[in-house]
XYZ file of C-alpha atoms in Angstrom:
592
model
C -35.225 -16.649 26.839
C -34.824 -12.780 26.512
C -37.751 -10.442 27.127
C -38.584 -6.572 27.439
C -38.786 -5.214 30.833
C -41.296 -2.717 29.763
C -40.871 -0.543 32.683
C -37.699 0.345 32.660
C -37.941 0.908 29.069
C -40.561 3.252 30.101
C -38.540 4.626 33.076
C -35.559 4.792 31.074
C -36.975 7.162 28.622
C -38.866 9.226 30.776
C -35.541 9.321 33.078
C -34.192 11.245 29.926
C -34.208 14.787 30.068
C -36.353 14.875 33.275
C -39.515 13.546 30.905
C -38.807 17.195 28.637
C -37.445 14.765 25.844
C -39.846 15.631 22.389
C -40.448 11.606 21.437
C -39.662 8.436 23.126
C -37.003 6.187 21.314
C -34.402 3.236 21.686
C -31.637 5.955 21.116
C -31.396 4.525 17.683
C -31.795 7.843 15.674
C -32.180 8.385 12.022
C -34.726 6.615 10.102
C -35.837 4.109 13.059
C -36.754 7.529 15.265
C -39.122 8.722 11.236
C -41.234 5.730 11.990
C -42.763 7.566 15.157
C -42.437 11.067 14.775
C -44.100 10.609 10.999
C -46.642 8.140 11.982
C -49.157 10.535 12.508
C -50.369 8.756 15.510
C -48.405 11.318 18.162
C -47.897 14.542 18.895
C -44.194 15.212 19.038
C -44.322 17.859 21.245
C -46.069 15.997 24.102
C -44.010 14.796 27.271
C -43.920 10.949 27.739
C -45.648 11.613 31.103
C -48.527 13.304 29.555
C -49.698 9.995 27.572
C -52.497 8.503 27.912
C -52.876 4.462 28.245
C -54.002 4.317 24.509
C -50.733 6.444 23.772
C -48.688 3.827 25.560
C -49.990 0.912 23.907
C -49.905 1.900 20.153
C -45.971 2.909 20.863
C -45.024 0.132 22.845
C -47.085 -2.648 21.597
C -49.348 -2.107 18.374
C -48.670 -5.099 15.675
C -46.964 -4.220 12.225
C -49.861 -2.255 9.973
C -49.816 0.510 7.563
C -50.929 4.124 9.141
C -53.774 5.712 7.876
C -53.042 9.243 8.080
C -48.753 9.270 7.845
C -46.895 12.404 7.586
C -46.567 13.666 3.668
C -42.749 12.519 3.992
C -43.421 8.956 5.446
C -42.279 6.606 2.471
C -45.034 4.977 1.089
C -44.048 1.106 1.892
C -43.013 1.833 5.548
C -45.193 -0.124 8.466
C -45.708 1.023 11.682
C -44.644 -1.252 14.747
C -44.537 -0.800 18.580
C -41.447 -0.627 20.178
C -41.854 -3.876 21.682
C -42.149 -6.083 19.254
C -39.569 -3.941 17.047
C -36.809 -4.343 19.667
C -37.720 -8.246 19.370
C -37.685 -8.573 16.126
C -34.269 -6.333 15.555
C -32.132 -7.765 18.262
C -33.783 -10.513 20.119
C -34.896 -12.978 17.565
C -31.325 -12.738 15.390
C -27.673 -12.429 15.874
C -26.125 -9.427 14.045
C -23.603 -6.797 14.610
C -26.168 -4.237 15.711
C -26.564 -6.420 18.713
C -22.685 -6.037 19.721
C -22.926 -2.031 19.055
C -25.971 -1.721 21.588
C -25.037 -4.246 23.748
C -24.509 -1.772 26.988
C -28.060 0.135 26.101
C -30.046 -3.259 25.480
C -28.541 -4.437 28.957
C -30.688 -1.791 30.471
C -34.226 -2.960 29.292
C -33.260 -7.004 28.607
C -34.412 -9.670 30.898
C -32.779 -13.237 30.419
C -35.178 -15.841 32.276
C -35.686 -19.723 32.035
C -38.792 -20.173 29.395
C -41.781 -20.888 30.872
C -43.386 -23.291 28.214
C -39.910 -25.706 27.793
C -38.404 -24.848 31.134
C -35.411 -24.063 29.358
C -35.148 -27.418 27.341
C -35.646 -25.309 24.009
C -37.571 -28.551 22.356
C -41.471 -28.695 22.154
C -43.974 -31.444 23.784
C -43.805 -33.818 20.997
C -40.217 -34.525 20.995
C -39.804 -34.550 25.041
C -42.600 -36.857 24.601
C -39.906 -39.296 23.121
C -38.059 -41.527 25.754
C -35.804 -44.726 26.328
C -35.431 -46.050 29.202
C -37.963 -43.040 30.965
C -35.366 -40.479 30.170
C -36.169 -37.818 26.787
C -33.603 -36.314 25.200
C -33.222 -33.105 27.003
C -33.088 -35.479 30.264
C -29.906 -37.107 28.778
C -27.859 -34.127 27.625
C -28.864 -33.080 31.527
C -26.991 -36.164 32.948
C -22.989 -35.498 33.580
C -20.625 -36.897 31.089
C -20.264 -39.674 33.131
C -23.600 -40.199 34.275
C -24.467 -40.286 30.909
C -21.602 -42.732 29.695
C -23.357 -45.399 32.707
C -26.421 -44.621 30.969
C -25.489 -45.422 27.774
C -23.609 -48.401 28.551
C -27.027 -49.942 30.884
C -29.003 -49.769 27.374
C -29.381 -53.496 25.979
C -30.173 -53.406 21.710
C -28.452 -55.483 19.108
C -30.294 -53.407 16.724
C -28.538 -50.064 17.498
C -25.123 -51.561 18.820
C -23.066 -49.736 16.330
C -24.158 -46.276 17.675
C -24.186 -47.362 20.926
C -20.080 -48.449 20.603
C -19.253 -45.499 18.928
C -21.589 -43.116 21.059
C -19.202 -44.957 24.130
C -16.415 -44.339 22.846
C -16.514 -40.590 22.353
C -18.264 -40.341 25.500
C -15.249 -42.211 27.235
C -13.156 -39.959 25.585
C -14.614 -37.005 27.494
C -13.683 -38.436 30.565
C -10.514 -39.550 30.254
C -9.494 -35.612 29.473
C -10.869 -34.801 32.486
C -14.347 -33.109 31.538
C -16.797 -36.149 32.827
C -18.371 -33.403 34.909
C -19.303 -31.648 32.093
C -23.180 -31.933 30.467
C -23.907 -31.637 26.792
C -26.718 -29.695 27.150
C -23.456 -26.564 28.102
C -23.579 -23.509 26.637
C -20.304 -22.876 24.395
C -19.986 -19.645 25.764
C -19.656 -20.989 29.222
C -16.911 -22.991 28.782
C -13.189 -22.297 30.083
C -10.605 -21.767 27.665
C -8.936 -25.063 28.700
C -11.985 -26.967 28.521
C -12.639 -25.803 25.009
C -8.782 -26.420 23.822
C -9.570 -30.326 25.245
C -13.154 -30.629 23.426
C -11.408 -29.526 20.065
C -8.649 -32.479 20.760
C -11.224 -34.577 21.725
C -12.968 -34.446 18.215
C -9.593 -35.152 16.937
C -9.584 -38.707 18.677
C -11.847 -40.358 16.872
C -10.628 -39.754 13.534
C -9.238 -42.382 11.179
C -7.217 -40.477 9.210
C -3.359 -40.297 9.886
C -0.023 -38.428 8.259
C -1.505 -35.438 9.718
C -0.270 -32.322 11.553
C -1.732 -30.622 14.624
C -1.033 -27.866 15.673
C -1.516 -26.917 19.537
C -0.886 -23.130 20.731
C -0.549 -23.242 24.532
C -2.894 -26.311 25.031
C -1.709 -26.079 28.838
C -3.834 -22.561 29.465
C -6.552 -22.999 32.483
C -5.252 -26.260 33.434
C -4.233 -27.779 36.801
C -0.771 -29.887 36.581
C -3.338 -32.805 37.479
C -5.434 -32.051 34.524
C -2.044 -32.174 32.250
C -1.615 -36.041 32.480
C -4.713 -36.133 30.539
C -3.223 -33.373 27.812
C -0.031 -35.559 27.293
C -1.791 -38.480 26.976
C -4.162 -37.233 24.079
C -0.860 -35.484 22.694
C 0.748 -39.024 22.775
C -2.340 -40.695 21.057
C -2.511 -38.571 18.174
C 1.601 -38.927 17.526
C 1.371 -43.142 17.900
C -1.800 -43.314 15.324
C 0.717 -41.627 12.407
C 0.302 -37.973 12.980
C 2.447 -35.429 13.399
C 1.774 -33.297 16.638
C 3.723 -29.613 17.100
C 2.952 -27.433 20.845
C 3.300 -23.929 21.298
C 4.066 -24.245 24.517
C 5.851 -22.482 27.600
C 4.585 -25.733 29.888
C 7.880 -26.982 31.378
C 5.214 -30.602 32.021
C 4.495 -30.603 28.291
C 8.298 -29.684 27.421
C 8.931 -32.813 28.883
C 7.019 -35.084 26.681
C 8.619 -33.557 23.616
C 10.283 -35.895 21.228
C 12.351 -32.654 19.665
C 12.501 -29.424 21.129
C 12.575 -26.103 19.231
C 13.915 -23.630 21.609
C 13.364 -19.450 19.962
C 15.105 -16.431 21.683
C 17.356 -15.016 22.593
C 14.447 -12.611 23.862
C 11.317 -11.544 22.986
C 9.931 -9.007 20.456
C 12.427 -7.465 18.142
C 15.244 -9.348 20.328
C 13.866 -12.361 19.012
C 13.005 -14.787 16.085
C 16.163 -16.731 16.134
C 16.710 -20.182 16.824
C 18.107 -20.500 20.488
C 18.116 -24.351 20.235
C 16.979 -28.092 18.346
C 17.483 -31.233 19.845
C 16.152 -33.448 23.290
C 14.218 -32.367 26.253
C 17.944 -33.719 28.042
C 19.942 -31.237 25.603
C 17.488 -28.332 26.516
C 18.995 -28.419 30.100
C 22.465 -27.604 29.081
C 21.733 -24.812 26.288
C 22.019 -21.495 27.287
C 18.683 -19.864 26.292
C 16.304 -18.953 29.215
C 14.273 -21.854 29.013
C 17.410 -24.110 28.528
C 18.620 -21.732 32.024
C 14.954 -22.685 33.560
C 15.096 -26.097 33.434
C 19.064 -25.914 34.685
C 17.945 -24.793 37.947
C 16.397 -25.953 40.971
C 12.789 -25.033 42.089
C 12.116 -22.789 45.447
C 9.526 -22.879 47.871
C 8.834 -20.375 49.747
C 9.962 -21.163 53.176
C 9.520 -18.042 55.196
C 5.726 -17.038 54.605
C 4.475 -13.288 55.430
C 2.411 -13.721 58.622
C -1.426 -12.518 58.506
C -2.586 -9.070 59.257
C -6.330 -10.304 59.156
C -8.662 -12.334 57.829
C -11.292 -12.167 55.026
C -14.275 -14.069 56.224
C -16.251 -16.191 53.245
C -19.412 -18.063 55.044
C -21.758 -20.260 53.027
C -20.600 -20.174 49.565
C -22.821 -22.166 47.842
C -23.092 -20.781 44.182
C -23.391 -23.200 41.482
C -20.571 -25.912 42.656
C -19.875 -24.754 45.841
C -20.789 -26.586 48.582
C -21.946 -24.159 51.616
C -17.877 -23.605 52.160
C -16.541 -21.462 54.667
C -12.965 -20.133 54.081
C -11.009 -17.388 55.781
C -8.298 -15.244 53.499
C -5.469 -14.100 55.527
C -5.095 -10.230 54.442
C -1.646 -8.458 53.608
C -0.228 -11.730 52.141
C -0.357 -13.339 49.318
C -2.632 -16.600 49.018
C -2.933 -18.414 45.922
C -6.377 -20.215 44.930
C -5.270 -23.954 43.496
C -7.690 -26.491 42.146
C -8.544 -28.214 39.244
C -9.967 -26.545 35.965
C -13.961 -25.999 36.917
C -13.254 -26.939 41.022
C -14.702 -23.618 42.041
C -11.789 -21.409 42.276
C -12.936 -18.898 40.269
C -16.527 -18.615 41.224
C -15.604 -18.369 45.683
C -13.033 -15.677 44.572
C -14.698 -13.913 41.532
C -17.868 -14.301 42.346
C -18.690 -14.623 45.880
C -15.857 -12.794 47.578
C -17.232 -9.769 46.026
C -20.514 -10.069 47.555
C -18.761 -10.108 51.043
C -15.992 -7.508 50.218
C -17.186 -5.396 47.212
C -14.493 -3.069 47.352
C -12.279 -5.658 45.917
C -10.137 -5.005 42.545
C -10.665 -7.985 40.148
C -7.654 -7.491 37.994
C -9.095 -10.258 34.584
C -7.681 -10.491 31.171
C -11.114 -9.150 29.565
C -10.766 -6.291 26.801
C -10.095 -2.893 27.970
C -13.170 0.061 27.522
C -11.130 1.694 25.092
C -11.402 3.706 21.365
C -10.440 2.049 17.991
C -7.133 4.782 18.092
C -6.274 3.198 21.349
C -2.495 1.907 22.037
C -0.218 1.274 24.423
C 0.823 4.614 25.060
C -3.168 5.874 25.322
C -3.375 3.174 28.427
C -0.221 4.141 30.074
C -1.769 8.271 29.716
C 1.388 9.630 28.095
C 0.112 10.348 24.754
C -0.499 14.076 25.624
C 3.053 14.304 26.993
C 4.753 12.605 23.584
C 2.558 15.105 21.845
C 3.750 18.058 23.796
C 7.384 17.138 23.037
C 6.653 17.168 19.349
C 4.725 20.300 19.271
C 7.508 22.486 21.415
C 10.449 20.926 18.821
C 8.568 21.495 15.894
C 6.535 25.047 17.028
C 2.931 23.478 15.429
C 0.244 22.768 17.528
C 0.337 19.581 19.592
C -3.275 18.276 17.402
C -1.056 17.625 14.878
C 0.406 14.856 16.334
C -2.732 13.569 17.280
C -5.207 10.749 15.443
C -8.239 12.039 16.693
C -7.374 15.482 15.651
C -5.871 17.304 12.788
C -3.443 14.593 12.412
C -5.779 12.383 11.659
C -5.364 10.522 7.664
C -8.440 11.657 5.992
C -9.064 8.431 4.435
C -8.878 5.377 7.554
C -10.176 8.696 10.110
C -6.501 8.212 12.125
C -7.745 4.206 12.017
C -4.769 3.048 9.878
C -6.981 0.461 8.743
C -10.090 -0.195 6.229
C -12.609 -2.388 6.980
C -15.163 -3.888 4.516
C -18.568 -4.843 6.541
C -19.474 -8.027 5.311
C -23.044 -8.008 6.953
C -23.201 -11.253 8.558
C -19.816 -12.377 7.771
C -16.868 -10.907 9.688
C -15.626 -8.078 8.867
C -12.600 -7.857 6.659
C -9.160 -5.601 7.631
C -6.817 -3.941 5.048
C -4.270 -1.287 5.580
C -4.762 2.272 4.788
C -3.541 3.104 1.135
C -2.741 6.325 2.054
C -1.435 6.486 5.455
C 0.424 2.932 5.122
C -1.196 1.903 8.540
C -0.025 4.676 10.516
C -2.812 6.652 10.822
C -1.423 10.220 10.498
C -1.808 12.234 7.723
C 1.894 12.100 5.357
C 2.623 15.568 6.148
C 2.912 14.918 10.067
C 5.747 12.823 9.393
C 7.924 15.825 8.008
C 8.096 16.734 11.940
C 10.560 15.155 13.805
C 11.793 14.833 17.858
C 15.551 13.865 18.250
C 15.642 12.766 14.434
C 12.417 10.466 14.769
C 9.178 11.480 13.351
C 6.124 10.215 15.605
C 5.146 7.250 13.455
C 9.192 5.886 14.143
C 8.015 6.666 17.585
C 5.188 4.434 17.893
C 7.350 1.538 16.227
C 9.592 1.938 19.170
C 9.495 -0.685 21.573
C 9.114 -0.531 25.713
C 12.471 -1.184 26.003
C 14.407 1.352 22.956
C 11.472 3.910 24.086
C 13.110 3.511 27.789
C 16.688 4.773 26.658
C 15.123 7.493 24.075
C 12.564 9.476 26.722
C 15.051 10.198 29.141
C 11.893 12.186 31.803
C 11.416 10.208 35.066
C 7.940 10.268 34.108
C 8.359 7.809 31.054
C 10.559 5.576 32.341
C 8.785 4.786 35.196
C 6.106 3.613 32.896
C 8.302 2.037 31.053
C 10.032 0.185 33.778
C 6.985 -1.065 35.096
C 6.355 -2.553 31.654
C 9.895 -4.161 32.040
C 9.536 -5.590 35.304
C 6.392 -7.752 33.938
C 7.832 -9.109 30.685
C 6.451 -6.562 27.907
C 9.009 -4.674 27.041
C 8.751 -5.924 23.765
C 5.289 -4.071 23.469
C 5.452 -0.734 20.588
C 4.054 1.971 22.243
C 1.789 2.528 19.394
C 0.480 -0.905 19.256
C -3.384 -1.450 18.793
C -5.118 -1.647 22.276
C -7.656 -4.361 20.707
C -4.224 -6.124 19.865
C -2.621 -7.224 22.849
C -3.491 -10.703 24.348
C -5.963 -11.842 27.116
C -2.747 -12.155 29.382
C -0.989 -8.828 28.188
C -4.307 -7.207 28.615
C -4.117 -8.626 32.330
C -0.664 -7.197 33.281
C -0.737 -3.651 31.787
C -3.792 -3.490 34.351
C -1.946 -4.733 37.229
C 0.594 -1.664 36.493
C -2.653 0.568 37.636
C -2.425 -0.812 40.815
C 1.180 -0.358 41.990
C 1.399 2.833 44.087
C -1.975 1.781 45.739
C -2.107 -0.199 49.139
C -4.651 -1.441 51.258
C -6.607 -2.698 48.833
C -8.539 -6.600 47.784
C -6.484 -7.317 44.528
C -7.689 -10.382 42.429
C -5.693 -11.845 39.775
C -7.037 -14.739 37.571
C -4.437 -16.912 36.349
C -1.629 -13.937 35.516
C 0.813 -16.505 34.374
C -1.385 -17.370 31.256
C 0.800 -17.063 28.153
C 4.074 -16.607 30.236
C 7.271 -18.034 30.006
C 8.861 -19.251 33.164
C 11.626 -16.310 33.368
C 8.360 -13.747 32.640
C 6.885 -16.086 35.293
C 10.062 -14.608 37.465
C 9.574 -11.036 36.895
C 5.646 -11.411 37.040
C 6.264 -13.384 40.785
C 8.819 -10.006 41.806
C 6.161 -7.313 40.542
C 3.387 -9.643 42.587
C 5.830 -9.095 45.729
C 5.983 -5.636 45.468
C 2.476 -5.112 45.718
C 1.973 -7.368 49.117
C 4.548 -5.222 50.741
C 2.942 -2.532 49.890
C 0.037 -4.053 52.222
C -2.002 -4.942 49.391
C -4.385 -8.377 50.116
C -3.263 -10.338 47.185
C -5.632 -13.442 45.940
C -4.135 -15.097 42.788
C -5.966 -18.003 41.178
C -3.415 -20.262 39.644
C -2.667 -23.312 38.356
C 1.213 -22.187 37.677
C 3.390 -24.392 39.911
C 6.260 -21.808 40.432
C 3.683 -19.320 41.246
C 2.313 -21.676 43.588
C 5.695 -22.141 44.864
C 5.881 -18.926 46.283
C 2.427 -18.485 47.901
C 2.705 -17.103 51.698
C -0.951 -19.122 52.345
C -2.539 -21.813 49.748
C -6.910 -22.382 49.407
C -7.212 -25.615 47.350
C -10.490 -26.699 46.118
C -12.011 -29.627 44.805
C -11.268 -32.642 45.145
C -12.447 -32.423 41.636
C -14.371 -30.505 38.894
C -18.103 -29.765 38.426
C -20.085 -31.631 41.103
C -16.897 -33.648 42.149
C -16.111 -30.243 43.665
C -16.625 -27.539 45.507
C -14.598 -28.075 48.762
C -12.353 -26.898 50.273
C -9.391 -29.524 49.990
C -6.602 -27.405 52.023
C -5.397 -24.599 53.650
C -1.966 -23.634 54.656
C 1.663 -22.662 53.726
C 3.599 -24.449 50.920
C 5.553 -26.548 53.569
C 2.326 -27.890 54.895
C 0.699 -28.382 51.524
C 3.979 -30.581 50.750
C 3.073 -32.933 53.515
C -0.565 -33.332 52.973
């Protein structure tokens, strides 16, 4: 449950402005503030420090009524409500948009805590007063997938059989993906990406129906080679029941099972869209497209691992899986963290290591803190000097060239896009009539650099934008970009655009010319094909010998492949967990 903490609401405001502020308020402005300043309950001149106890109770907790004496202007059908119970009512007790907009300044004054009447169950008395077999319903969706499956399975009824068969069955499905550690009383919003790609296939099981088509986009994300078995196997149910199954997949493991291959290249980007290559996974070897080239060659270990310079010292991990580990990082290498999805990889290094080394860089694939103008070129900090180009070749000023400034289309506001709130409903995006999407007022395009006008400019690719700006200072960008697989990024593409995995490697460019630093990196191979995989691997290198302490938690076998120390934990997920399986260098890890 969510509740007020009602003093720092109350520190919080009279934090603001050194207590000089005129009237309290939940910075919401506009008519929200009119229901206290026209009350007529407060003087609005008087310093939150300066009321008395009555003062504080009437704003913070007095029920919804009708004021007696309201200001002239107060609209005669408004109520009156403490802040309290308005904040509650506004953004506690629904889901809207308004909660998403205010999410940072709620944070502040919000409290999450267990509820103290259902002890977080969410039901009432009456229906945990229910049992079978001494266990209610919130008991059960407790229990482990497989914990409840034994359950299930130990109840004797003829009457209920049916539901009992069919209640196995899904349940056994569960666990034969791999998830039996899992409880159904999970939040959604907990759940990995690759656990929530296998629940979606899961529902898929059960169904009758055949002639069907599924479509899978990258089912292998967040999953350990181990936990791929199960993948192929659901993949190989749904094709022998009638269906039709296609993967979007870079997965050399899941390449294998493929019936027919559909190789696209030759690159990525604009350099792409072409068929590379059609036929069998034996075929694929000999074509000469890179993943045709990948699965020609023969994979390396790394046999001569950097030696230690140090050791990061973990000591009784014991956060939700973990099981009171110890573990000691070697520093100024690079050690990969291996396990199966939901072992405890990412809590010991994401959430625990912090607490012993909080100067550590967590490098994720979350969104960037960034404007709706945002793009690529915004991240990388060279809009000002593309700007400055266009201004000295055209003699305007450089705001011209700028959506946040006078170049800014007067109709999206330099957005290059509509959107139609639909309340509730998300919102719906259309391009700008007037600027087609660009975002710049028509005129700015008159203005040109080297024959292109700055929209033509934006369209341009990493790689064409590396030949065009021939200034060290771009291409080093640039090159950076290169060297991790995105040169097929425009440079005026849409910040809130780029994938969780794109999002993850244009903030590992941030980090190159630094050294001596804790650098986390959370699955960086997500999305990647093996030849990015290649580049990623070389970029990676670069930053350990610049005596960087590199932790990557993987699950990418070629990354793997090239760790200088390996932390494995497990031996499974959930409460199977926890441990820690093995340390040591990819020769040793071969041998155990």
């Amino acid at each position: 449950m969510q509740t007020i903490d009602v003093d720092r609401l109350i520190d919080k405001q009279k934090s603001l402005n050194e207590g000089a502020i005129r009237f309290p308020t939940f910075q919401p402005g506009g008519w929200r503030l009119t229901r206290y300043t026209q009350s007529g309950y407060f003087d609005n001149d008087k310093k939150l420090h300066d009321y008395t106890p009555q003062e504080w109770e009437l704003l913070l907790h007095a029920a919804e009524h009708k004021p007696k004496h309201p200001d002239p202007e107060w609209g005669k059908t408004v109520q009156y409500e403490g802040i309290i119970p308005r904040i509650e009512k506004a953004f506690l007790k629904k889901q809207s948009k308004e909660i998403m907009s205010r999410k940072e300044a709620l944070n502040t004054i919000i409290v999450t805590k267990t509820c103290p009447v259902c002890k977080g169950k969410r039901l009432n008395d009456t229906i945990l007063s229910c049992k079978i077999a001494g266990k209610n319903i919130a008991d059960c969706t407790a229990l482990s997938i497989d914990e409840l499956l034994a359950f299930v399975a130990s109840l004797p009824s003829n009457a209920f059989d049916v539901i009992l068969t069919e209640l196995k069955k899904k349940l056994q499905h569960i666990v034969n993906i791999g998830l039996q550690y899992l409880t159904l009383d999970r939040r959604t919003d907990t759940l990995s990406g690759g656990e929530s790609q296998r629940i979606k296939m899961v529902r898929n099981l059960g169904s009758s129906l055949t002639d069907l088509l599924y479509i899978f986009d990258e089912p292998s994300i967040g999953l350990h080679p181990m936990d791929l078995q199960n993948i192929a196997a659901i993949i190989k149910q749904l094709r022998d029941k009638g269906n039709t199954v296609l993967l979007v997949e870079h997965d050399p493991d899941l390449i294998r099972i493929a019936d027919h291959v559909i190789d696209m290249g030759p690159a990525s980007g604009k350099n792409g869209g072409e068929i590379v290559y059609k036929g069998t996974v034996a075929g694929l070897k000999t074509s000469t497209g890179k993943t045709g080239l990948y699965f020609a060659k023969r994979p390396q270990i790394n046999n001569k691992p950097r030696s230690a310079k140090g050791c990061l010292e973990i000591e009784h991990a014991n956060l939700h899986n973990l099981k009171d580990i110890q573990v000691s990082i070697p520093q100024k290498v690079m050690t990969v963290v291996t396990g199966v999805a939901g072992s405890g990889k990412s809590t010991l290094i994401n959430k625990v290591l912090p607490k012993f080394y909080p100067e550590a860089t967590i490098i994720d694939q979350s969104l960037f803190s960034t404007g709706a103008r945002s793009n690529l070129l915004t991240y990388l900090g060279l809009s000002d000097a593309i700007r400055t180009l266009f201004s000295k070749a055209n003699q305007v000023s450089d705001k011209v060239f700028s959506r946040n400034s006078l170049g800014a289309c007067e109709n999206c506001k330099g957005i290059g896009i509509e959107k139609i709130d639909l309340a509730f409903m998300d919102d719906i995006e259309q391009t700008c009539e007037v600027c087609g999407g660009s975002g710049f007022k028509p005129a700015v395009l008159t203005y040109h650099y080297h024959d292109k006008n700055i929209v033509a400019v934006m369209d341009m690719t990493v790689e064409e934008a590396y030949d065009f700006f021939p200034d060290k200072l771009y291409r080093q960008s640039f090159d950076m970009l290169l060297q991790l697989g995105l040169g097929y990024l425009t440079l005026g593409q849409r910040s809130d655009s780029f994938s969780g995995g794109e999002r993850q490697r244009l903030k590992l460019t941030k980090e190159l010319k630094n050294s001596n630093k804790i650098i986390v990196l959370d699955e960086p191979s997500t999305g990647l094909h093996p030849n990015d995989t290649e580049k990623l691997l070389n970029f990676i290198n670069n930053l350990v010998d610049n005596r960087n302490t590199l932790i990557v938690i993987e699950h990418n076998l070629d990354v793997i492949a090239q760790a200088d120390w390996i932390i494995d934990i497990g031996p499974g997920a959930g409460k199977y967990g926890g441990n820690v399986v093995f340390t040591g260098t990819v020769a040793d890890l071969l041998k155990d």
